Coordinates of C-alpha atoms in Angstrom, one line a residue:
X1472 CA 15.9 -2.8 -16.1
X1473 CA 13.8 -0.5 -13.9
X1474 CA 14.6 -0.9 -10.2
X1475 CA 12.1 0.3 -7.6
X1476 CA 13.0 0.0 -3.9
X1477 CA 10.5 -0.7 -1.1
X1478 CA 11.0 -0.1 2.6
X1479 CA 8.9 -2.6 4.4
X1480 CA 8.2 -2.7 8.1
X1481 CA 9.2 -5.9 10.0
X1482 CA 7.9 -9.1 8.3
X1483 CA 4.4 -10.1 7.2
X1484 CA 3.4 -10.1 3.6
X1485 CA 6.7 -9.0 1.8
X1486 CA 6.4 -12.0 -0.5
X1487 CA 3.8 -10.0 -2.4
X1488 CA 6.7 -8.1 -3.9
X1489 CA 8.6 -10.9 -5.6
X1490 CA 5.2 -12.1 -6.7
X1491 CA 4.5 -8.7 -8.3
X1492 CA 7.9 -8.9 -9.9
X1493 CA 7.1 -12.3 -11.4
X1494 CA 3.7 -11.1 -12.7
X1495 CA 5.1 -8.0 -14.1
X1496 CA 7.8 -10.1 -15.9
X1497 CA 5.0 -11.4 -18.1
X1498 CA 4.1 -7.9 -19.3
X1499 CA 6.0 -5.2 -21.3
X1500 CA 8.0 -4.3 -18.1
X1501 CA 11.5 -5.4 -17.1
X1502 CA 11.5 -4.6 -13.4
X1503 CA 13.4 -5.4 -10.2
X1504 CA 11.5 -4.8 -6.9
X1505 CA 14.0 -5.1 -4.0
X1506 CA 12.7 -4.9 -0.5
X1507 CA 14.6 -3.5 2.6
X1508 CA 13.2 -4.2 6.1
X1509 CA 13.2 -1.8 9.0
X1510 CA 12.1 -2.7 12.4
X1511 CA 9.9 -1.2 15.2
X1512 CA 7.2 -2.3 17.6
X1513 CA 4.8 -4.5 15.6
X1514 CA 1.6 -2.8 16.8
X1515 CA -1.2 -0.9 15.1
X1516 CA -1.2 1.9 17.6
X1517 CA -0.5 5.6 16.9
X1518 CA 2.7 6.2 19.0
X1519 CA 4.3 3.0 17.6
X1520 CA 3.3 3.9 14.1
X1521 CA 4.8 7.4 14.4
X1522 CA 8.0 5.9 15.6
X1523 CA 8.0 3.3 12.8
X1524 CA 7.7 6.0 10.1
X1525 CA 10.2 8.3 11.6
X1526 CA 12.8 10.1 9.4
X1527 CA 15.7 8.1 11.0
X1528 CA 14.1 4.7 10.4
X1529 CA 13.2 5.6 6.7
X1530 CA 16.7 6.9 6.2
X1531 CA 18.1 3.6 7.3
X1532 CA 15.8 1.9 4.8
X1533 CA 17.1 4.1 2.1
X1534 CA 20.6 3.3 3.0
X1535 CA 19.9 -0.5 2.8
X1536 CA 18.3 0.0 -0.6
X1537 CA 21.2 2.1 -2.0
X1538 CA 23.2 -1.0 -3.2
X1539 CA 20.3 -1.7 -5.6
X1540 CA 20.5 1.8 -7.2
X1541 CA 16.7 2.2 -7.3
X1542 CA 15.2 4.8 -9.6
X1543 CA 12.4 5.4 -7.0
X1544 CA 11.7 4.4 -3.4
X1545 CA 8.4 3.8 -1.7
X1546 CA 7.6 3.5 2.0
X1547 CA 5.5 0.3 1.9
X1548 CA 3.4 1.0 5.0
X1549 CA 0.0 2.6 4.9
X1550 CA -0.6 3.2 8.6
X1551 CA 3.0 4.3 9.1
X1552 CA 2.4 7.2 6.7
X1553 CA -1.3 8.2 7.1
X1554 CA -0.8 8.4 10.8
X1555 CA 1.1 11.6 10.2
X1556 CA -1.8 13.3 8.4
X1557 CA -1.6 14.7 4.8
X1558 CA 1.1 17.3 5.4
X1559 CA 3.1 15.2 7.7
X1560 CA 3.0 12.3 5.2
X1561 CA 4.1 14.7 2.4
X1562 CA 7.1 15.8 4.6
X1563 CA 7.9 12.2 5.3
X1564 CA 8.0 11.4 1.6
X1565 CA 10.1 14.5 0.9
X1566 CA 12.6 13.5 3.6
X1567 CA 12.8 10.0 2.2
X1568 CA 13.4 11.3 -1.3
X1569 CA 16.2 13.5 0.1
X1570 CA 17.8 10.5 1.9
X1571 CA 17.4 8.2 -1.1
X1572 CA 18.4 10.7 -3.8
X1573 CA 15.5 9.6 -6.0
X1574 CA 11.7 10.3 -6.1
X1575 CA 9.8 8.8 -3.2
X1576 CA 6.3 8.2 -2.0
X1577 CA 4.3 6.0 0.4
X1578 CA 1.4 3.6 0.3
X1579 CA -1.0 6.2 1.7
X1580 CA -0.3 8.5 -1.3
X1581 CA -0.4 5.5 -3.6
X1582 CA -4.0 4.9 -2.6
X1583 CA -5.0 8.4 -3.5
X1584 CA -3.1 8.4 -6.8
X1585 CA -4.5 5.0 -7.7
X1586 CA -8.1 6.1 -7.0
X1587 CA -7.6 9.1 -9.2
X1588 CA -6.1 7.0 -12.0
X1589 CA -9.2 4.8 -12.0
X1590 CA -11.6 7.7 -11.7
X1591 CA -12.7 6.5 -8.3
X1592 CA -14.3 9.1 -6.0
X1593 CA -16.4 7.2 -3.5
X1594 CA -15.1 4.1 -1.7
X1595 CA -15.6 1.5 0.9
X1596 CA -12.7 0.7 3.3
X1597 CA -12.1 -2.8 4.6
X1598 CA -9.4 -2.3 7.2
X1599 CA -7.6 -4.8 9.4
X1600 CA -6.6 -2.1 11.9
X1601 CA -8.2 -1.1 15.2
X1602 CA -11.0 1.5 14.7
X1603 CA -9.0 4.5 15.9
X1604 CA -6.2 3.8 13.4
X1605 CA -8.6 3.0 10.6
X1606 CA -10.4 6.4 11.1
X1607 CA -7.1 8.2 10.4
X1608 CA -7.0 6.5 7.0
X1609 CA -10.5 7.8 6.3
X1610 CA -9.3 11.3 7.2
X1611 CA -6.3 10.9 4.9
X1612 CA -8.4 9.9 2.0
X1613 CA -10.7 12.8 2.6
X1614 CA -7.8 15.2 2.5
X1615 CA -6.9 13.6 -0.9
X1616 CA -10.4 14.1 -2.3
X1617 CA -11.6 10.5 -1.9
X1618 CA -15.0 10.1 -0.1
X1619 CA -15.4 7.1 2.2
X1620 CA -19.0 5.8 2.2
X1621 CA -18.3 3.0 4.7
X1622 CA -15.5 1.9 6.9
X1623 CA -15.0 -1.4 8.7
X1624 CA -12.2 -2.2 11.1
X1625 CA -11.3 -5.8 11.9
X1626 CA -9.5 -4.7 15.1
X1627 CA -6.3 -6.7 14.5
X1628 CA -3.6 -5.4 16.7
X1629 CA -0.4 -6.5 15.0
X1630 CA 0.9 -6.8 11.4
X1631 CA 2.1 -10.4 12.2
X1632 CA -1.5 -11.4 12.9
X1633 CA -2.6 -9.8 9.7
X1634 CA 0.1 -11.7 7.7
X1635 CA -1.3 -15.0 9.0
X1636 CA -4.8 -14.4 7.5
X1637 CA -5.8 -17.2 5.1
X1638 CA -6.5 -16.3 1.5
X1639 CA -10.2 -16.9 1.9
X1640 CA -10.3 -14.6 4.9
X1641 CA -8.7 -11.8 2.9
X1642 CA -11.3 -12.3 0.1
X1643 CA -14.1 -12.3 2.6
X1644 CA -12.8 -9.1 4.3
X1645 CA -12.9 -7.2 1.1
X1646 CA -16.1 -8.6 -0.4
X1647 CA -18.2 -8.5 2.8
X1648 CA -17.4 -4.8 3.5
X1649 CA -18.4 -3.4 0.1
X1650 CA -20.9 -0.5 -0.1
X1651 CA -23.4 -0.6 -2.9
X1652 CA -22.6 3.0 -4.0
X1653 CA -18.8 2.7 -3.7
X1654 CA -16.8 2.9 -6.9
X1655 CA -14.1 0.6 -5.3
X1656 CA -13.2 -1.2 -2.2
X1657 CA -9.9 -0.3 -0.5
X1658 CA -7.9 -2.8 1.7
X1659 CA -5.2 -0.7 3.3
X1660 CA -2.7 -2.9 5.1
X1661 CA 0.6 -3.9 3.5
X1662 CA 0.9 -6.7 6.1
X1663 CA -1.9 -8.5 4.3
X1664 CA -1.1 -10.8 1.3
X1665 CA -3.5 -9.7 -1.4
X1666 CA -1.9 -9.9 -4.8
X1667 CA -2.9 -13.5 -5.3
X1668 CA -6.5 -12.7 -4.4
X1669 CA -7.2 -9.6 -6.4
X1670 CA -8.7 -11.3 -9.4
X1671 CA -11.1 -13.3 -7.2
X1672 CA -12.1 -10.3 -5.1
X1673 CA -12.9 -8.1 -8.2
X1674 CA -14.9 -11.0 -9.8
X1675 CA -17.0 -11.2 -6.6
X1676 CA -17.4 -7.5 -6.2
X1677 CA -18.0 -6.6 -9.8
X1678 CA -15.8 -3.4 -9.2
X1679 CA -12.2 -2.6 -8.6
X1680 CA -10.3 -3.4 -5.4
X1681 CA -7.3 -1.4 -4.4
X1682 CA -5.0 -3.2 -1.9
X1683 CA -2.0 -1.9 -0.1
X1684 CA 0.8 -3.9 -1.8
X1685 CA -0.9 -3.6 -5.2
X1686 CA -1.0 0.2 -5.1
X1687 CA 2.5 0.4 -3.5
X1688 CA 4.0 -1.4 -6.5
X1689 CA 1.9 0.7 -8.9
X1690 CA 3.1 3.9 -7.2
X1691 CA 6.7 2.9 -7.6
X1692 CA 6.1 2.3 -11.3
X1693 CA 4.3 5.6 -11.6
X1694 CA 7.2 7.4 -10.1
X1695 CA 9.5 6.0 -12.8
X1696 CA 7.0 6.8 -15.6
X1697 CA 6.1 3.1 -16.3
X1698 CA 2.6 1.8 -16.0
X1699 CA 2.6 -1.7 -17.6
X1700 CA -0.6 -3.5 -18.4
X1701 CA -1.0 -6.7 -16.3
X1702 CA -4.3 -8.5 -16.2
X1703 CA -3.6 -10.5 -13.0
X1704 CA -3.1 -7.4 -10.8
X1705 CA -6.6 -5.9 -11.0
X1706 CA -8.3 -3.1 -12.7
X1707 CA -5.6 -0.7 -11.6
X1708 CA -3.0 -2.5 -13.8
X1709 CA -5.4 -2.6 -16.8
X1710 CA -5.4 1.2 -17.2
X1711 CA -2.5 3.5 -18.2
X1712 CA -3.8 6.0 -15.7

């Protein structure tokens, strides 16, 4: 059994993780994906996000996950990692690894690593965040060598609101904000339930979609050296990377 721990902020779309565990159970993987929650102000605003991703809060998440004895830990929050910038997010992941005693990463780095695994260089971003926060994600991707051809921001203030989006709204957000020259569409909020919609989105787009909870699970598996093939989790999980 491979155990990967996820530190998830507040409550919104954490049920994507047991769904991923269920879908992975039908592959060649035997995985456990426990989730620990940390709490801060539920607002997509820079000061609040810096606080949410602080060393002390993530250390608390690592402590909560310790009972599961994870082989890797991932900070399952895109905005709470990219808001620190590339070097700050690297230091954040390093401090989390130190606190957890195992390899660690974050959703922001997961997007960059997933794009590289798929050979994706130019993307469209369909963000739920306010514009100023979404632009920090664009900057992070650029630092990781991923070019953003277009970026949309739905200007949703809180993760709780994002978690209430209907499946058809999630599909529409991704599909309607494609760019014809983009290799893939990126949907960066872990507060959005996406795992059940990936197949539909990719069928409509005719290209890969990378979503926050999808790449976060994949990143945890990558850290443990396991990349199982699963048809229902999108193009990312159909390549060994």
